[in-house]
Amino acid sequence: MKKWSMALVLLFCGMCLFAQSLFDVVTTGTPEQVQAAIKAGARIDDRDNWFSDTPLMWAAFLNENPDVIMALLNAGADGTIKSSEGKTAFDYAQQNQKLEGTKAYWDLNNARF
């Protein structure tokens, strides 16, 4: 019984740590890493402590790979959420030249409504 309890605690703690790292994954990670984090229990529409940004907002601003944004959108990330500054993920994407004109860019535009 003790072994099972410890295994469950380790599994739960690992999932919590992995869920918290979704912000890290979306900044420089791959679509596969994003999907793995979500599958492991990452909260897709979680908010950071600075501006109440979501992982989708971080990806739109910092990641140059449009497939990362598509992975988040396909997993159900909410593009209508606004940060504490009133910005959506599309507002951040407009500052990321690598996304300009891509399918992800236009899907973010559509997702904000």
Short mmCIF file of N, CA and C in Angstrom, two decimals:
data_model
loop_
_atom_site.label_atom_id
_atom_site.label_comp_id
_atom_site.label_asym_id
_atom_site.label_seq_id
_atom_site.Cartn_x
_atom_site.Cartn_y
_atom_site.Cartn_z
N MET A 1 0.82 -1.19 0.00
CA MET A 1 0.00 0.00 0.00
C MET A 1 0.87 1.26 0.00
N LYS A 2 1.96 1.21 0.79
CA LYS A 2 2.85 2.37 0.85
C LYS A 2 3.45 2.70 -0.51
N LYS A 3 3.82 1.65 -1.26
CA LYS A 3 4.41 1.87 -2.58
C LYS A 3 3.41 2.53 -3.52
N TRP A 4 2.17 2.08 -3.48
CA TRP A 4 1.13 2.67 -4.34
C TRP A 4 0.87 4.12 -3.97
N SER A 5 0.85 4.40 -2.68
CA SER A 5 0.61 5.78 -2.23
C SER A 5 1.73 6.69 -2.71
N MET A 6 2.96 6.22 -2.57
CA MET A 6 4.10 7.03 -3.01
C MET A 6 4.07 7.21 -4.53
N ALA A 7 3.72 6.17 -5.25
CA ALA A 7 3.64 6.26 -6.71
C ALA A 7 2.59 7.29 -7.13
N LEU A 8 1.45 7.28 -6.46
CA LEU A 8 0.40 8.24 -6.79
C LEU A 8 0.83 9.67 -6.46
N VAL A 9 1.51 9.85 -5.35
CA VAL A 9 2.01 11.18 -4.98
C VAL A 9 3.01 11.67 -6.03
N LEU A 10 3.94 10.81 -6.41
CA LEU A 10 4.94 11.20 -7.42
C LEU A 10 4.28 11.51 -8.76
N LEU A 11 3.32 10.70 -9.15
CA LEU A 11 2.60 10.94 -10.40
C LEU A 11 1.87 12.27 -10.36
N PHE A 12 1.16 12.53 -9.26
CA PHE A 12 0.43 13.78 -9.12
C PHE A 12 1.37 14.98 -9.15
N CYS A 13 2.46 14.91 -8.40
CA CYS A 13 3.42 16.02 -8.35
C CYS A 13 4.06 16.24 -9.71
N GLY A 14 4.38 15.17 -10.38
CA GLY A 14 4.94 15.27 -11.72
C GLY A 14 3.99 15.94 -12.68
N MET A 15 2.71 15.60 -12.59
CA MET A 15 1.71 16.23 -13.45
C MET A 15 1.58 17.71 -13.13
N CYS A 16 1.65 18.07 -11.85
CA CYS A 16 1.55 19.48 -11.47
C CYS A 16 2.73 20.27 -12.03
N LEU A 17 3.92 19.71 -11.89
CA LEU A 17 5.10 20.38 -12.42
C LEU A 17 5.02 20.51 -13.92
N PHE A 18 4.56 19.44 -14.59
CA PHE A 18 4.47 19.46 -16.04
C PHE A 18 3.42 20.47 -16.48
N ALA A 19 2.32 20.54 -15.75
CA ALA A 19 1.27 21.50 -16.10
C ALA A 19 1.79 22.93 -15.97
N GLN A 20 2.58 23.20 -14.96
CA GLN A 20 3.12 24.54 -14.78
C GLN A 20 4.10 24.89 -15.88
N SER A 21 4.73 23.90 -16.48
CA SER A 21 5.75 24.19 -17.47
C SER A 21 5.17 24.42 -18.87
N LEU A 22 3.86 24.39 -19.03
CA LEU A 22 3.28 24.65 -20.35
C LEU A 22 3.71 26.03 -20.85
N PHE A 23 3.82 27.00 -19.96
CA PHE A 23 4.29 28.33 -20.37
C PHE A 23 5.70 28.25 -20.95
N ASP A 24 6.56 27.43 -20.33
CA ASP A 24 7.91 27.25 -20.86
C ASP A 24 7.89 26.54 -22.20
N VAL A 25 7.07 25.51 -22.31
CA VAL A 25 7.00 24.72 -23.54
C VAL A 25 6.54 25.57 -24.71
N VAL A 26 5.54 26.41 -24.51
CA VAL A 26 4.99 27.17 -25.64
C VAL A 26 5.92 28.28 -26.12
N THR A 27 6.90 28.67 -25.33
CA THR A 27 7.78 29.75 -25.77
C THR A 27 8.80 29.27 -26.79
N THR A 28 9.35 28.08 -26.60
CA THR A 28 10.39 27.60 -27.52
C THR A 28 10.17 26.17 -27.97
N GLY A 29 9.13 25.52 -27.46
CA GLY A 29 8.92 24.11 -27.74
C GLY A 29 8.30 23.83 -29.10
N THR A 30 8.10 22.55 -29.32
CA THR A 30 7.52 22.06 -30.57
C THR A 30 6.04 21.74 -30.36
N PRO A 31 5.30 21.58 -31.45
CA PRO A 31 3.90 21.18 -31.31
C PRO A 31 3.75 19.87 -30.54
N GLU A 32 4.67 18.95 -30.77
CA GLU A 32 4.62 17.65 -30.08
C GLU A 32 4.80 17.81 -28.58
N GLN A 33 5.69 18.70 -28.18
CA GLN A 33 5.91 18.96 -26.75
C GLN A 33 4.67 19.61 -26.13
N VAL A 34 4.03 20.50 -26.87
CA VAL A 34 2.81 21.14 -26.39
C VAL A 34 1.72 20.09 -26.20
N GLN A 35 1.55 19.22 -27.19
CA GLN A 35 0.54 18.17 -27.10
C GLN A 35 0.82 17.24 -25.93
N ALA A 36 2.09 16.90 -25.71
CA ALA A 36 2.45 16.02 -24.60
C ALA A 36 2.14 16.68 -23.26
N ALA A 37 2.43 17.97 -23.14
CA ALA A 37 2.15 18.69 -21.89
C ALA A 37 0.65 18.73 -21.60
N ILE A 38 -0.13 18.95 -22.64
CA ILE A 38 -1.59 19.00 -22.47
C ILE A 38 -2.12 17.62 -22.09
N LYS A 39 -1.60 16.60 -22.76
CA LYS A 39 -2.01 15.22 -22.44
C LYS A 39 -1.67 14.85 -21.01
N ALA A 40 -0.57 15.42 -20.50
CA ALA A 40 -0.13 15.12 -19.13
C ALA A 40 -0.88 15.93 -18.08
N GLY A 41 -1.78 16.79 -18.53
CA GLY A 41 -2.60 17.51 -17.57
C GLY A 41 -2.39 19.01 -17.50
N ALA A 42 -1.58 19.56 -18.41
CA ALA A 42 -1.39 21.01 -18.40
C ALA A 42 -2.71 21.71 -18.64
N ARG A 43 -2.94 22.76 -17.91
CA ARG A 43 -4.18 23.54 -18.07
C ARG A 43 -3.99 24.53 -19.21
N ILE A 44 -4.70 24.30 -20.27
CA ILE A 44 -4.47 25.03 -21.51
C ILE A 44 -4.78 26.52 -21.42
N ASP A 45 -5.73 26.89 -20.59
CA ASP A 45 -6.10 28.30 -20.46
C ASP A 45 -5.70 28.88 -19.10
N ASP A 46 -4.64 28.31 -18.52
CA ASP A 46 -4.13 28.82 -17.25
C ASP A 46 -3.64 30.26 -17.44
N ARG A 47 -3.50 31.00 -16.37
CA ARG A 47 -3.05 32.40 -16.44
C ARG A 47 -1.73 32.55 -15.70
N ASP A 48 -0.85 33.41 -16.24
CA ASP A 48 0.40 33.69 -15.52
C ASP A 48 0.14 34.73 -14.43
N ASN A 49 1.14 34.97 -13.61
CA ASN A 49 0.99 35.88 -12.46
C ASN A 49 1.29 37.34 -12.79
N TRP A 50 1.75 37.62 -13.99
CA TRP A 50 2.13 38.99 -14.32
C TRP A 50 0.97 39.78 -14.93
N PHE A 51 0.53 39.33 -16.10
CA PHE A 51 -0.52 40.07 -16.82
C PHE A 51 -1.75 39.20 -17.09
N SER A 52 -1.85 38.08 -16.39
CA SER A 52 -2.94 37.12 -16.61
C SER A 52 -2.96 36.62 -18.05
N ASP A 53 -1.77 36.45 -18.62
CA ASP A 53 -1.65 35.90 -19.97
C ASP A 53 -1.84 34.39 -19.94
N THR A 54 -2.28 33.84 -21.05
CA THR A 54 -2.46 32.40 -21.20
C THR A 54 -1.28 31.82 -21.99
N PRO A 55 -1.12 30.50 -22.00
CA PRO A 55 -0.09 29.90 -22.84
C PRO A 55 -0.24 30.28 -24.32
N LEU A 56 -1.47 30.42 -24.78
CA LEU A 56 -1.70 30.82 -26.18
C LEU A 56 -1.12 32.22 -26.43
N MET A 57 -1.27 33.11 -25.49
CA MET A 57 -0.71 34.45 -25.63
C MET A 57 0.82 34.41 -25.66
N TRP A 58 1.40 33.61 -24.76
CA TRP A 58 2.86 33.48 -24.74
C TRP A 58 3.36 32.93 -26.06
N ALA A 59 2.70 31.89 -26.57
CA ALA A 59 3.12 31.29 -27.84
C ALA A 59 3.00 32.29 -28.98
N ALA A 60 1.91 33.04 -29.00
CA ALA A 60 1.70 34.02 -30.07
C ALA A 60 2.77 35.10 -30.07
N PHE A 61 3.23 35.46 -28.90
CA PHE A 61 4.22 36.53 -28.79
C PHE A 61 5.65 36.03 -28.95
N LEU A 62 5.96 34.85 -28.41
CA LEU A 62 7.35 34.42 -28.30
C LEU A 62 7.78 33.29 -29.22
N ASN A 63 6.86 32.44 -29.65
CA ASN A 63 7.25 31.29 -30.45
C ASN A 63 7.15 31.63 -31.93
N GLU A 64 8.16 31.26 -32.69
CA GLU A 64 8.19 31.57 -34.12
C GLU A 64 7.58 30.46 -34.96
N ASN A 65 7.15 29.38 -34.33
CA ASN A 65 6.59 28.24 -35.05
C ASN A 65 5.06 28.30 -35.03
N PRO A 66 4.43 28.58 -36.17
CA PRO A 66 2.97 28.67 -36.19
C PRO A 66 2.28 27.37 -35.81
N ASP A 67 2.97 26.24 -35.96
CA ASP A 67 2.37 24.95 -35.61
C ASP A 67 2.14 24.82 -34.11
N VAL A 68 2.91 25.54 -33.31
CA VAL A 68 2.69 25.53 -31.86
C VAL A 68 1.35 26.19 -31.54
N ILE A 69 1.08 27.30 -32.21
CA ILE A 69 -0.21 27.97 -32.01
C ILE A 69 -1.35 27.07 -32.47
N MET A 70 -1.16 26.42 -33.61
CA MET A 70 -2.19 25.52 -34.12
C MET A 70 -2.43 24.36 -33.15
N ALA A 71 -1.37 23.85 -32.53
CA ALA A 71 -1.53 22.76 -31.56
C ALA A 71 -2.38 23.22 -30.38
N LEU A 72 -2.15 24.43 -29.91
CA LEU A 72 -2.94 24.97 -28.80
C LEU A 72 -4.39 25.20 -29.21
N LEU A 73 -4.59 25.79 -30.38
CA LEU A 73 -5.96 26.04 -30.84
C LEU A 73 -6.71 24.73 -31.07
N ASN A 74 -6.03 23.76 -31.68
CA ASN A 74 -6.67 22.46 -31.93
C ASN A 74 -7.00 21.72 -30.64
N ALA A 75 -6.25 22.02 -29.59
CA ALA A 75 -6.51 21.39 -28.28
C ALA A 75 -7.59 22.12 -27.50
N GLY A 76 -8.08 23.24 -28.06
CA GLY A 76 -9.18 23.95 -27.42
C GLY A 76 -8.82 25.22 -26.69
N ALA A 77 -7.62 25.76 -26.91
CA ALA A 77 -7.25 27.02 -26.26
C ALA A 77 -8.25 28.11 -26.66
N ASP A 78 -8.60 28.93 -25.70
CA ASP A 78 -9.61 29.97 -25.90
C ASP A 78 -8.97 31.28 -26.35
N GLY A 79 -9.21 31.64 -27.60
CA GLY A 79 -8.64 32.86 -28.16
C GLY A 79 -9.38 34.13 -27.79
N THR A 80 -10.50 34.00 -27.07
CA THR A 80 -11.27 35.19 -26.68
C THR A 80 -10.80 35.76 -25.34
N ILE A 81 -9.99 35.00 -24.61
CA ILE A 81 -9.53 35.46 -23.30
C ILE A 81 -8.66 36.70 -23.46
N LYS A 82 -8.85 37.66 -22.56
CA LYS A 82 -8.06 38.89 -22.57
C LYS A 82 -7.16 38.94 -21.34
N SER A 83 -5.97 39.50 -21.54
CA SER A 83 -5.04 39.69 -20.44
C SER A 83 -5.52 40.84 -19.56
N SER A 84 -4.79 41.09 -18.49
CA SER A 84 -5.15 42.22 -17.62
C SER A 84 -4.99 43.55 -18.34
N GLU A 85 -4.27 43.54 -19.45
CA GLU A 85 -4.11 44.74 -20.28
C GLU A 85 -5.16 44.82 -21.39
N GLY A 86 -6.07 43.83 -21.42
CA GLY A 86 -7.11 43.82 -22.43
C GLY A 86 -6.69 43.25 -23.77
N LYS A 87 -5.55 42.54 -23.82
CA LYS A 87 -5.04 41.98 -25.07
C LYS A 87 -5.46 40.53 -25.24
N THR A 88 -5.71 40.14 -26.49
CA THR A 88 -5.97 38.74 -26.83
C THR A 88 -4.68 38.16 -27.41
N ALA A 89 -4.69 36.85 -27.65
CA ALA A 89 -3.53 36.21 -28.27
C ALA A 89 -3.24 36.81 -29.64
N PHE A 90 -4.28 37.20 -30.37
CA PHE A 90 -4.07 37.81 -31.68
C PHE A 90 -3.33 39.14 -31.56
N ASP A 91 -3.62 39.90 -30.52
CA ASP A 91 -2.90 41.16 -30.31
C ASP A 91 -1.40 40.90 -30.16
N TYR A 92 -1.06 39.83 -29.45
CA TYR A 92 0.35 39.46 -29.29
C TYR A 92 0.93 38.95 -30.61
N ALA A 93 0.15 38.20 -31.37
CA ALA A 93 0.62 37.65 -32.64
C ALA A 93 0.98 38.76 -33.62
N GLN A 94 0.30 39.88 -33.54
CA GLN A 94 0.58 41.00 -34.43
C GLN A 94 1.98 41.58 -34.19
N GLN A 95 2.57 41.27 -33.05
CA GLN A 95 3.92 41.73 -32.74
C GLN A 95 4.98 40.69 -33.09
N ASN A 96 4.57 39.54 -33.59
CA ASN A 96 5.47 38.44 -33.93
C ASN A 96 5.54 38.32 -35.45
N GLN A 97 6.59 38.88 -36.05
CA GLN A 97 6.71 38.92 -37.51
C GLN A 97 6.75 37.54 -38.15
N LYS A 98 7.23 36.54 -37.42
CA LYS A 98 7.32 35.19 -37.98
C LYS A 98 5.94 34.56 -38.20
N LEU A 99 4.93 35.07 -37.52
CA LEU A 99 3.58 34.52 -37.67
C LEU A 99 2.75 35.25 -38.73
N GLU A 100 3.18 36.44 -39.07
CA GLU A 100 2.40 37.28 -39.97
C GLU A 100 2.02 36.55 -41.26
N GLY A 101 0.72 36.52 -41.55
CA GLY A 101 0.22 35.93 -42.78
C GLY A 101 0.05 34.42 -42.76
N THR A 102 0.44 33.76 -41.68
CA THR A 102 0.31 32.29 -41.61
C THR A 102 -1.13 31.91 -41.27
N LYS A 103 -1.44 30.63 -41.45
CA LYS A 103 -2.76 30.12 -41.07
C LYS A 103 -3.00 30.35 -39.58
N ALA A 104 -1.97 30.13 -38.77
CA ALA A 104 -2.10 30.33 -37.32
C ALA A 104 -2.46 31.78 -37.01
N TYR A 105 -1.85 32.70 -37.72
CA TYR A 105 -2.12 34.13 -37.53
C TYR A 105 -3.60 34.42 -37.78
N TRP A 106 -4.11 33.92 -38.89
CA TRP A 106 -5.51 34.19 -39.23
C TRP A 106 -6.48 33.40 -38.35
N ASP A 107 -6.07 32.21 -37.93
CA ASP A 107 -6.92 31.44 -37.00
C ASP A 107 -7.00 32.15 -35.64
N LEU A 108 -5.90 32.76 -35.22
CA LEU A 108 -5.94 33.54 -33.98
C LEU A 108 -6.86 34.75 -34.14
N ASN A 109 -6.80 35.37 -35.30
CA ASN A 109 -7.69 36.50 -35.57
C ASN A 109 -9.15 36.06 -35.44
N ASN A 110 -9.49 34.93 -36.04
CA ASN A 110 -10.87 34.43 -35.99
C ASN A 110 -11.25 33.96 -34.60
N ALA A 111 -10.28 33.44 -33.84
CA ALA A 111 -10.55 32.88 -32.52
C ALA A 111 -10.87 33.95 -31.48
N ARG A 112 -10.58 35.19 -31.77
CA ARG A 112 -10.81 36.24 -30.76
C ARG A 112 -12.25 36.69 -30.67
N PHE A 113 -13.10 36.17 -31.55
CA PHE A 113 -14.52 36.55 -31.55
C PHE A 113 -15.38 35.45 -30.95
#
